[in-house]
mmCIF file of C-alpha atoms in Angstrom:
data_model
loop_
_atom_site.group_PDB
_atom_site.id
_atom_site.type_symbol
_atom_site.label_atom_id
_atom_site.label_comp_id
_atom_site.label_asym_id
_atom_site.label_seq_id
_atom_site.Cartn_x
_atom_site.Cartn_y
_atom_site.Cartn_z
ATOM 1 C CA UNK A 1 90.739 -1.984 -64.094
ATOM 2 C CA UNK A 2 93.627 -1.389 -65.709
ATOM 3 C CA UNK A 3 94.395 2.448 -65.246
ATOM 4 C CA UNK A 4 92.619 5.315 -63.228
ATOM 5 C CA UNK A 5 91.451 8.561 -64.831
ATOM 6 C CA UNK A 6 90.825 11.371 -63.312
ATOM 7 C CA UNK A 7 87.595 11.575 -65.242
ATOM 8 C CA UNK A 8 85.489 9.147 -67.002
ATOM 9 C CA UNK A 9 83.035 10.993 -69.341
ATOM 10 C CA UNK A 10 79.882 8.650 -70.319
ATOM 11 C CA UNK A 11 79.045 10.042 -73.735
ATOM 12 C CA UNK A 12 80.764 11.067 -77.060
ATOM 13 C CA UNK A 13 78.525 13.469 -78.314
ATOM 14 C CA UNK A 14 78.927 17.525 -78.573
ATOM 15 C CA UNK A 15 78.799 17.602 -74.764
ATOM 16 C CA UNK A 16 80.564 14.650 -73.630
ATOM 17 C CA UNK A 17 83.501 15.528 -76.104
ATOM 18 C CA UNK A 18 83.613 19.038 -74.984
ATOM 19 C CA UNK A 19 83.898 18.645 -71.733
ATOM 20 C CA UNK A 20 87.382 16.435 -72.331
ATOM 21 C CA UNK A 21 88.762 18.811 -74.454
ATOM 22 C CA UNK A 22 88.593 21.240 -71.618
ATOM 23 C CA UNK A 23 89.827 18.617 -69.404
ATOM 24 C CA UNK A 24 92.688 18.011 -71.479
ATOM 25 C CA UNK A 25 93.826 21.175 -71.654
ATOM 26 C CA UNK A 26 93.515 21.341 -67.465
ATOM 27 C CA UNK A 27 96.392 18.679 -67.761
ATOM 28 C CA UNK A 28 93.707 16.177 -66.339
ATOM 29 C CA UNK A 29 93.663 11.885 -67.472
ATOM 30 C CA UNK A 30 90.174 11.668 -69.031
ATOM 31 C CA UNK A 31 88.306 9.150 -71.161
ATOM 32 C CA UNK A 32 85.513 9.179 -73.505
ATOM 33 C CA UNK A 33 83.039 6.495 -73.481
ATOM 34 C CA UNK A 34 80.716 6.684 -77.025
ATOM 35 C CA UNK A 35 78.053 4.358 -77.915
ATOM 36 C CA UNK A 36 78.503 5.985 -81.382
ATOM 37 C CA UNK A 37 74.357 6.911 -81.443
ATOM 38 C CA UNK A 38 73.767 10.759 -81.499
ATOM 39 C CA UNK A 39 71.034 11.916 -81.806
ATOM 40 C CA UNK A 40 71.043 14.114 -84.578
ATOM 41 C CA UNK A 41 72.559 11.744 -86.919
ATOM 42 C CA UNK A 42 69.867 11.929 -89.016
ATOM 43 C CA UNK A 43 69.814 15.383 -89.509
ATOM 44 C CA UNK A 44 72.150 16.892 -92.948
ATOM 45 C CA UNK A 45 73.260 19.621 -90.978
ATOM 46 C CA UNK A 46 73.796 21.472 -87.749
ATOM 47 C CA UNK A 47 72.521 24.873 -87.148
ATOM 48 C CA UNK A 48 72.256 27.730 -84.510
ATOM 49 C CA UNK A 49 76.361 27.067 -84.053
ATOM 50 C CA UNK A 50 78.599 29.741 -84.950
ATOM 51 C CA UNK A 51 81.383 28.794 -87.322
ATOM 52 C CA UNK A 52 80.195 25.701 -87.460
ATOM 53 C CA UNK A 53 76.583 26.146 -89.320
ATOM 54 C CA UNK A 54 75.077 23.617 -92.152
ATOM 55 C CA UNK A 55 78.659 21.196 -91.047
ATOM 56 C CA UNK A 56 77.071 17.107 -91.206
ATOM 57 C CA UNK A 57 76.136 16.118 -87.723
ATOM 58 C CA UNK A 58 78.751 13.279 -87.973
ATOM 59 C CA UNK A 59 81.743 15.573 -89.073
ATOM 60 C CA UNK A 60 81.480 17.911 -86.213
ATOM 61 C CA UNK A 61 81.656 15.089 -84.033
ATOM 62 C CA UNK A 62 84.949 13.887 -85.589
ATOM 63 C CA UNK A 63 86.334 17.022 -85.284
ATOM 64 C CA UNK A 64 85.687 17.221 -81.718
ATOM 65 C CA UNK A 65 87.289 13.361 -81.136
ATOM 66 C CA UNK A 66 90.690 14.711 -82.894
ATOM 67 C CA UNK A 67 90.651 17.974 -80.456
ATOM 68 C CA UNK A 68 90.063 15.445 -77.382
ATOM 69 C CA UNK A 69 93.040 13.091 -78.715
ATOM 70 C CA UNK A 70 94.962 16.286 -79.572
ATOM 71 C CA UNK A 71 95.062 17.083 -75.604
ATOM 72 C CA UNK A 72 95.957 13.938 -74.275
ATOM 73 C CA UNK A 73 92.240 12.654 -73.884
ATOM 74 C CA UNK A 74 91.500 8.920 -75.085
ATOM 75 C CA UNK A 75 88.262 8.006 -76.525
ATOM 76 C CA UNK A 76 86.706 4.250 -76.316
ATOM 77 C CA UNK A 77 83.811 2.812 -78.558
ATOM 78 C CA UNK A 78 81.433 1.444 -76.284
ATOM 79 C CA UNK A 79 78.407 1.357 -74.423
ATOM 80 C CA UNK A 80 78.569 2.080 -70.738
ATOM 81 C CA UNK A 81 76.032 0.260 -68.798
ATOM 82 C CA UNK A 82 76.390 0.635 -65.430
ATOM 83 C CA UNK A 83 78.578 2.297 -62.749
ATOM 84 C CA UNK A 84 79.051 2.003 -59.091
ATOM 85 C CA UNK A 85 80.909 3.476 -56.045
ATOM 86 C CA UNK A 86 84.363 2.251 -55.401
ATOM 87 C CA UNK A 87 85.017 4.879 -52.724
ATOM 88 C CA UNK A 88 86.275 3.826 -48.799
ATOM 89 C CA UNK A 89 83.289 4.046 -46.598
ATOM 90 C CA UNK A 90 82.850 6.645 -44.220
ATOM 91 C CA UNK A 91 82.264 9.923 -44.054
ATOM 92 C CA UNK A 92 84.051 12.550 -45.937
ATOM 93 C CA UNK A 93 85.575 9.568 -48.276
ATOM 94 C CA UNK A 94 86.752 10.801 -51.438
ATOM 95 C CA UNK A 95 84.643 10.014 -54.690
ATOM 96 C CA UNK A 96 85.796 6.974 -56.508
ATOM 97 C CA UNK A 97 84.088 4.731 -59.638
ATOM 98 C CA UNK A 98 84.034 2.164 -62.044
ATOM 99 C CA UNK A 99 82.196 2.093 -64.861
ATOM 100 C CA UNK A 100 81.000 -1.267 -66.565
ATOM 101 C CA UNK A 101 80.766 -1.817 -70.361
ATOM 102 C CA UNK A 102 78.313 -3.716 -72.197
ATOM 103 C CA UNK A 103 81.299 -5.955 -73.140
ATOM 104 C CA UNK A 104 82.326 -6.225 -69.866
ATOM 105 C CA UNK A 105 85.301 -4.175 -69.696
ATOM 106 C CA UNK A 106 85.748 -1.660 -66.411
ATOM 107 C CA UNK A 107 87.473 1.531 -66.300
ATOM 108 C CA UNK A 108 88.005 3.396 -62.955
ATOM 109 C CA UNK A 109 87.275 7.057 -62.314
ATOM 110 C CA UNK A 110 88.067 9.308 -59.689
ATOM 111 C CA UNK A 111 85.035 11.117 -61.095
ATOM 112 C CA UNK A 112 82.125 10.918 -64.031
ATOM 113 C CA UNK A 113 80.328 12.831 -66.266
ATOM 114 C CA UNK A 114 77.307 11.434 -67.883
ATOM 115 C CA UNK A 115 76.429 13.126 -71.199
ATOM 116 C CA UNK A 116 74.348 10.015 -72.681
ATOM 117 C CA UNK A 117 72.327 12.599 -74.296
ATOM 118 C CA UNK A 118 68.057 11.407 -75.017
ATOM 119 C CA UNK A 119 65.738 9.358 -77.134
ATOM 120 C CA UNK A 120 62.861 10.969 -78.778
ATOM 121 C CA UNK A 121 59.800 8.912 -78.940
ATOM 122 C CA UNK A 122 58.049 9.428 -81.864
ATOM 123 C CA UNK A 123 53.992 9.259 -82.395
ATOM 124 C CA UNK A 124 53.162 5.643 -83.426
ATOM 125 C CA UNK A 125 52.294 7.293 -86.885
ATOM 126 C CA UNK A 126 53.398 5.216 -90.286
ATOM 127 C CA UNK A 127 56.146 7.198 -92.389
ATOM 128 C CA UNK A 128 57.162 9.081 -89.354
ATOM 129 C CA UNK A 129 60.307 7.606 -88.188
ATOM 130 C CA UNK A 130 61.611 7.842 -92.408
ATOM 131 C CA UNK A 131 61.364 10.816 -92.463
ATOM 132 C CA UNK A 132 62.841 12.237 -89.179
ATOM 133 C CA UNK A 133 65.646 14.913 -89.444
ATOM 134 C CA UNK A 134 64.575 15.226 -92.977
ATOM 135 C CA UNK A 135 61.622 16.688 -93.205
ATOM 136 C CA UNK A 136 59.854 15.415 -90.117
ATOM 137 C CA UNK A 137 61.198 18.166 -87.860
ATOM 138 C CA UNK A 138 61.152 19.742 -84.145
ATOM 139 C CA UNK A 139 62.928 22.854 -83.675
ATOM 140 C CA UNK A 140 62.078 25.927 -86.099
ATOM 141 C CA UNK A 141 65.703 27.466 -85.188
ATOM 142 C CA UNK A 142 67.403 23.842 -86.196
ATOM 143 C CA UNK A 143 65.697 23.642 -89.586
ATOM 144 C CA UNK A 144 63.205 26.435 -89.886
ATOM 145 C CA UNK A 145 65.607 28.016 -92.153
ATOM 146 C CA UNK A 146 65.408 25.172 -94.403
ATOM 147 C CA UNK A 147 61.631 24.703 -94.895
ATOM 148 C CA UNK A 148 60.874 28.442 -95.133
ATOM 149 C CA UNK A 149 57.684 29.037 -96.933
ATOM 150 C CA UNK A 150 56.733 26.128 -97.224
ATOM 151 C CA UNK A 151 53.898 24.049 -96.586
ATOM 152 C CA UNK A 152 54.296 22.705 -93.229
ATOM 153 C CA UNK A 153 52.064 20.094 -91.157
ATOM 154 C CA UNK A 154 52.182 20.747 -87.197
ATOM 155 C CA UNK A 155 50.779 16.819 -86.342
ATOM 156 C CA UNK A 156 49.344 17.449 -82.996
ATOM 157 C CA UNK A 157 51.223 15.253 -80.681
ATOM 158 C CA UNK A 158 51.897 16.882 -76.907
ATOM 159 C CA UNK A 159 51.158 20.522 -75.115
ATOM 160 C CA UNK A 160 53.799 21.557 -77.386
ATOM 161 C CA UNK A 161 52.089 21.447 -80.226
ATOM 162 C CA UNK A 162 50.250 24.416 -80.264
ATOM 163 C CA UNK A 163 53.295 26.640 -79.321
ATOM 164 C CA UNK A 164 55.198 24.847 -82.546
ATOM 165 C CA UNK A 165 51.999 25.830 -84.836
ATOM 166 C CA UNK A 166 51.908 29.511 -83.940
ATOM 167 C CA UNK A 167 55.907 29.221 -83.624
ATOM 168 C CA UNK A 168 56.146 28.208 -87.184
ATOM 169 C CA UNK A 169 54.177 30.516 -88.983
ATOM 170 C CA UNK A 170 56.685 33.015 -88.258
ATOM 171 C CA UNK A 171 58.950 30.557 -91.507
ATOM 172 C CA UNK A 172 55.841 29.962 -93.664
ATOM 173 C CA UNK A 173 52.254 31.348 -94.708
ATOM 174 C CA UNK A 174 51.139 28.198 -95.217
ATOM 175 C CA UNK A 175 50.373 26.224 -91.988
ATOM 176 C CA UNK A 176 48.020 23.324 -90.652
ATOM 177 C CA UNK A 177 47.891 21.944 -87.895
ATOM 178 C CA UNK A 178 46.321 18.683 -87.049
ATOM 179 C CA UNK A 179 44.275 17.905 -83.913
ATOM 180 C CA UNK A 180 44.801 14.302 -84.680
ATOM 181 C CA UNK A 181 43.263 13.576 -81.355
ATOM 182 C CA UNK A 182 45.132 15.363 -79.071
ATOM 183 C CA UNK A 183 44.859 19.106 -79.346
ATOM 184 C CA UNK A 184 41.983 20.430 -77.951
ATOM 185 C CA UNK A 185 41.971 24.388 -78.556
ATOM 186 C CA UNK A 186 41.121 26.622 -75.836
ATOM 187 C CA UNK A 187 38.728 29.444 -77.139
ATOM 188 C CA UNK A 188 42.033 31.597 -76.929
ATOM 189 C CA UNK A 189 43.604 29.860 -78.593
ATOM 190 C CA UNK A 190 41.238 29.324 -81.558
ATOM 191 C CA UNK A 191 41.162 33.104 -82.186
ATOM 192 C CA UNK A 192 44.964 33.225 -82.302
ATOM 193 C CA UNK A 193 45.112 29.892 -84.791
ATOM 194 C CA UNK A 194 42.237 32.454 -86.662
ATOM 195 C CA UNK A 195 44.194 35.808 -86.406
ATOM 196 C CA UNK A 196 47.358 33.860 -88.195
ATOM 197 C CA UNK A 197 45.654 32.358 -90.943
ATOM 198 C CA UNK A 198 46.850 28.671 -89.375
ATOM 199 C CA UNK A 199 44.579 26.387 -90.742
ATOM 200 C CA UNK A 200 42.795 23.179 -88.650
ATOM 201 C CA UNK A 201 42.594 19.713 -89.544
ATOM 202 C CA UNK A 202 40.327 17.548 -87.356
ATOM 203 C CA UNK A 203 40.829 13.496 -87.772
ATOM 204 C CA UNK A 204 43.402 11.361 -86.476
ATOM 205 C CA UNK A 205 46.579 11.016 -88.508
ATOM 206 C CA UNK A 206 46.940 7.517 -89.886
ATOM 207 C CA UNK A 207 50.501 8.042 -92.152
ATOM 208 C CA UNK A 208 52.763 10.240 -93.946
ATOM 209 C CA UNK A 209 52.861 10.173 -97.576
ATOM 210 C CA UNK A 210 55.947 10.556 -99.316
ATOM 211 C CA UNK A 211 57.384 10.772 -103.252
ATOM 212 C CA UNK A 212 60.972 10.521 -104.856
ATOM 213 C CA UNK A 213 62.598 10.812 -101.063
ATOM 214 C CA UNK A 214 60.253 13.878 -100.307
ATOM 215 C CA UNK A 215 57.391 14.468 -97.617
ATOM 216 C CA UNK A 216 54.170 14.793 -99.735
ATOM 217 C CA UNK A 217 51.151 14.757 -97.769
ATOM 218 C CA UNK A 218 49.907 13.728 -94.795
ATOM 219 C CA UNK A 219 47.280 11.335 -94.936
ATOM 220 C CA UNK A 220 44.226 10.618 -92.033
ATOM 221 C CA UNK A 221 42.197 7.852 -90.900
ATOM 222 C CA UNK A 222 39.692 8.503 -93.032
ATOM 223 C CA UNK A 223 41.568 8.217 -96.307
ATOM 224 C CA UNK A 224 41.940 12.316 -96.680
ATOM 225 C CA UNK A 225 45.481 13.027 -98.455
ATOM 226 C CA UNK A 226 46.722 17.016 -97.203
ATOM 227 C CA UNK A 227 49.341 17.741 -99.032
ATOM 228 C CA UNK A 228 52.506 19.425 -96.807
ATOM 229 C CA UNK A 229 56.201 19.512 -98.016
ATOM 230 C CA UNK A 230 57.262 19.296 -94.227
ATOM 231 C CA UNK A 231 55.858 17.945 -90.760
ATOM 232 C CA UNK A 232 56.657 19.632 -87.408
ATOM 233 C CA UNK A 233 56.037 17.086 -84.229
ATOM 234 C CA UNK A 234 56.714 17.148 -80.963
ATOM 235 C CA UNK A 235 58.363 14.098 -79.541
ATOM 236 C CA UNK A 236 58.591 12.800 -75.925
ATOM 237 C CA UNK A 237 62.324 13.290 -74.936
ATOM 238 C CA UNK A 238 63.439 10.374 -72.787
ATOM 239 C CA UNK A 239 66.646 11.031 -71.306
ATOM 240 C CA UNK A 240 68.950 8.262 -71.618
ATOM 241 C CA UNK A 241 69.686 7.596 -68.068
ATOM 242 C CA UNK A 242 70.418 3.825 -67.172
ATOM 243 C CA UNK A 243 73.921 4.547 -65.979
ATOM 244 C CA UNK A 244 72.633 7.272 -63.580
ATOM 245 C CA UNK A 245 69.698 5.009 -62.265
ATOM 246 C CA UNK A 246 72.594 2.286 -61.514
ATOM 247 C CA UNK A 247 74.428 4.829 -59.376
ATOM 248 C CA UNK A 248 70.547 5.754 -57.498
ATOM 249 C CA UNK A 249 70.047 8.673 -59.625
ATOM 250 C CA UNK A 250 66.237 9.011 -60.622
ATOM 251 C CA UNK A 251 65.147 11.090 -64.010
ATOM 252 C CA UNK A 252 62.363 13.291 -63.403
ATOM 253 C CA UNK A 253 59.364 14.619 -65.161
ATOM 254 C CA UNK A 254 60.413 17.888 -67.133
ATOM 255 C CA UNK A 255 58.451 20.757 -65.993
ATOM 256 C CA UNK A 256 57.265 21.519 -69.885
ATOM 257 C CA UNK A 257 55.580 17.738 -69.591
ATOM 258 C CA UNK A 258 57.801 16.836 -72.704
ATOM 259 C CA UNK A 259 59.321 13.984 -71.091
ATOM 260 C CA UNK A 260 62.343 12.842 -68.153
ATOM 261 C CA UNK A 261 64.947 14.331 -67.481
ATOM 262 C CA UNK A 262 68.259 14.191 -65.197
ATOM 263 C CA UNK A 263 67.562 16.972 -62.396
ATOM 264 C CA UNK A 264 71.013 19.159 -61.440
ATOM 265 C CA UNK A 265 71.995 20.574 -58.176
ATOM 266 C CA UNK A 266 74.624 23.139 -58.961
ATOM 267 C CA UNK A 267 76.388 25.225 -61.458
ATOM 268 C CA UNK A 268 78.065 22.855 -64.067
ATOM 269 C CA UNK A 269 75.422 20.099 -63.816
ATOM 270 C CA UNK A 270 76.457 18.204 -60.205
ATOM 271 C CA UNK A 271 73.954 15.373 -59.509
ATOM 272 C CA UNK A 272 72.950 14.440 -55.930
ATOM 273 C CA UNK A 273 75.241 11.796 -55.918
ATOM 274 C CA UNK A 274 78.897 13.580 -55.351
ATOM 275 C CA UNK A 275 81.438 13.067 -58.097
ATOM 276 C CA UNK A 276 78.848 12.643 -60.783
ATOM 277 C CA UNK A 277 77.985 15.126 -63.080
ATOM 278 C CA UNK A 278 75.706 15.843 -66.201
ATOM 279 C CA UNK A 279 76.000 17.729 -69.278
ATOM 280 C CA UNK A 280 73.625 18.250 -72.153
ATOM 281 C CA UNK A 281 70.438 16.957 -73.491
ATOM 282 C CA UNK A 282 70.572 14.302 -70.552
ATOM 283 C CA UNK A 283 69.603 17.010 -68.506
ATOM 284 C CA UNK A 284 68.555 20.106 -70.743
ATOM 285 C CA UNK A 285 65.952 18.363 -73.066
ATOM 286 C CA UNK A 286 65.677 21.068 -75.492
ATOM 287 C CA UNK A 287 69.197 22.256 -75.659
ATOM 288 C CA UNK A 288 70.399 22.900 -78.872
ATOM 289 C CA UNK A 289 73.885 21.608 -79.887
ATOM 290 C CA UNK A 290 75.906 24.711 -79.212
ATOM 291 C CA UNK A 291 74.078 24.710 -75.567
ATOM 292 C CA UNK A 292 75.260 21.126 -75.275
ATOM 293 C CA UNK A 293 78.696 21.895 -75.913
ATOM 294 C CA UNK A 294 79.008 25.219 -73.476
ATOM 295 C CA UNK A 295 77.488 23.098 -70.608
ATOM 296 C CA UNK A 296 80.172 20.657 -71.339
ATOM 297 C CA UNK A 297 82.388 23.113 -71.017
ATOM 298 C CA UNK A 298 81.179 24.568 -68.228
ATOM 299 C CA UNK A 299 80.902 20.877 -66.563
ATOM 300 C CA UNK A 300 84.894 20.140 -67.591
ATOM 301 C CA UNK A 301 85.921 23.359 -65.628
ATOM 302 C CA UNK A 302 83.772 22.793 -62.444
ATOM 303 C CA UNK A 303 84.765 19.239 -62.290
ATOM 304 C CA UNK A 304 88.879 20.145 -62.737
ATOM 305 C CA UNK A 305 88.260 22.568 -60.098
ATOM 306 C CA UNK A 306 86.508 19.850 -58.067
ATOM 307 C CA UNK A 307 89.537 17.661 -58.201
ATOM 308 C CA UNK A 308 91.668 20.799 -57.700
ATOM 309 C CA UNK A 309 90.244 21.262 -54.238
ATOM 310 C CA UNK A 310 90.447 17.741 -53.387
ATOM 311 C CA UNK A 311 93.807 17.272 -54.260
ATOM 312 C CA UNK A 312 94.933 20.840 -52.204
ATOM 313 C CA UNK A 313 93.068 18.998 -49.103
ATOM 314 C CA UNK A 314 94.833 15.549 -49.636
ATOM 315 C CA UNK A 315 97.994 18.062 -49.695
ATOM 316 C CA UNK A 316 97.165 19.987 -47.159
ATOM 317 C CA UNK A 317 96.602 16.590 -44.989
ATOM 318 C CA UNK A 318 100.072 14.945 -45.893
ATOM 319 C CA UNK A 319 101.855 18.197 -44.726
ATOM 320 C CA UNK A 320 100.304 17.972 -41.779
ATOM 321 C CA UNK A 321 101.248 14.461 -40.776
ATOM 322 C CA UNK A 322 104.799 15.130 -42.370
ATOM 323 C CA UNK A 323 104.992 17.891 -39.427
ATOM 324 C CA UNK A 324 104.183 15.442 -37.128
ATOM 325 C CA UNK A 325 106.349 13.270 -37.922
ATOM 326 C CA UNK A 326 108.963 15.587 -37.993
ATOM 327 C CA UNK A 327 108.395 17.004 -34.129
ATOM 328 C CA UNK A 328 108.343 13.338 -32.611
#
């Protein structure tokens, strides 16, 4: 390990990237870790952000990389896999870490920040994955906008998918939703599919149909083409956690039931595990990307102020003993 930072952050995207630029400007050593895989990278655009709305996915991100560089902040390409405890033992020991790369390279921290970000798991449904962040979507405020009035397939997928049906139809007139096996309607909940004119699909969903790079129709097991010029699913968001687990930090079942994610202790995302910290979609599943980019924020500040306190200790300590010395 060549050189200590005072922060290793595990994660380049709109959280991860951030969090060092408010680092950097703290006058703190920090490094940026990125796999290069965000998630929305299929997506055209990026929306719900203020200043920044309809900018490519992919260009925000390299924006944020210059601001990181612009404060001092370095930035690696690579894939962290694994990170352990390099700390003296006993207790009251201050936090130390390295961090392994899937290359084998190791970088020392005196503390870490894991903004890996998730992986949605997509129904095992023939088209789907093609189509994703085009017009396969998730999130009516992301691309509602974009497929207003429309004729829009909810494929039933989770205990989301009701919400998304009866969500959508606020965008568009014109929506189905299909059971496809998995919805089962409370009698509630039929009269409220009834009172918005949402139509119902029985039938398991077999593929999505699609013509010159458009969503066409969705088609079901028994051959039945319903034609829909988007598809709104709900996917099982797995957070991407395999650096925590090395360190003993467990993902846990998200209280919506739409998938695992990285619990938090405190304000700024502090992980049971002190001098480990997490910011974004590894932790808030359905964060959008401005959200992503407060917490890391948020994180960079409570994690300089971390150090801050530390360091006045360690002061406070060698003052202390320089006394000492001085009255022998």
């Amino acid at each position: 390990m060549e050189q200590q930072y005072d922060v290793v952050v595990i994660g380049g995207g709109a959280a991860g990237l951030s969090a060092a630029v408010t680092l950097g400007r703290a006058l703190r050593s920090v490094l940026v870790i990125d796999a290069g895989e965000p998630r929305n990278a299929p997506a055209a655009g990026v929306h719900g952000f203020l200043s920044r709305d309809g900018m490519s996915p992919l260009d925000l991100l390299a924006v944020g990389r210059e601001e990181v560089r612009k404060y001092g902040g370095s930035i690696v390409e690579g894939a962290a896999v694994a990170a352990r405890s390099t700390a003296e033992p006993g207790p009251g020991a201050e936090p130390a870490f390295a961090v392994e790369l899937a290359d084998g390279r190791l970088v020392a921290a005196r503390r870490l920040l894991v903004a890996t970000g998730l992986k949605d798991v997509l129904p095992d449904i023939e088209g789907i994955r093609e189509r994703w962040g085009k017009d396969v979507l998730h999130c009516p405020y992301c691309h509602g906008w974009e497929v207003r009035n429309k004729a829009i397939g909810i494929l039933g997928s989770g205990p989301m998918s009701m919400h998304q049906a009866l969500l959508f139809r606020q965008w568009s007139p014109d929506i189905t939703l299909f059971l496809n096996g998995v919805v089962e309607p409370t009698e509630e909940e039929w009269d409220q599919l009834a009172a918005r004119s949402i139509t119902v699909v029985d039938g398991k969903v077999a593929s999505l149909k699609a013509e010159h790079d458009a969503l066409s129709g969705v088609t079901l097991e028994s051959g039945q083409t319903i034609p829909v010029e988007a598809a709104v699913v709900g996917p099982r968001m797995e957070a991407r956690s395999g650096v925590l687990e090395s360190l003993g930090i467990q993902p846990a079942e998200h209280p919506m039931g739409v998938g695992h994610h990285v619990e938090t202790t405190a304000l700024g995302g502090a992980t049971s595990v002190p001098g480990v910290w997490v910011a974004g979609n590894v932790t808030d599943l359905t964060g959008q990307v401005v959200a992503a980019a407060a917490a890391g924020n948020m994180a960079g500040a409570v994690i300089n102020a971390d150090l801050m306190v530390a360091e006045t200790r360690m002061a406070v300590e060698a003052a202390r003993q320089g006394s000492l010395a001085t009255v022998r």
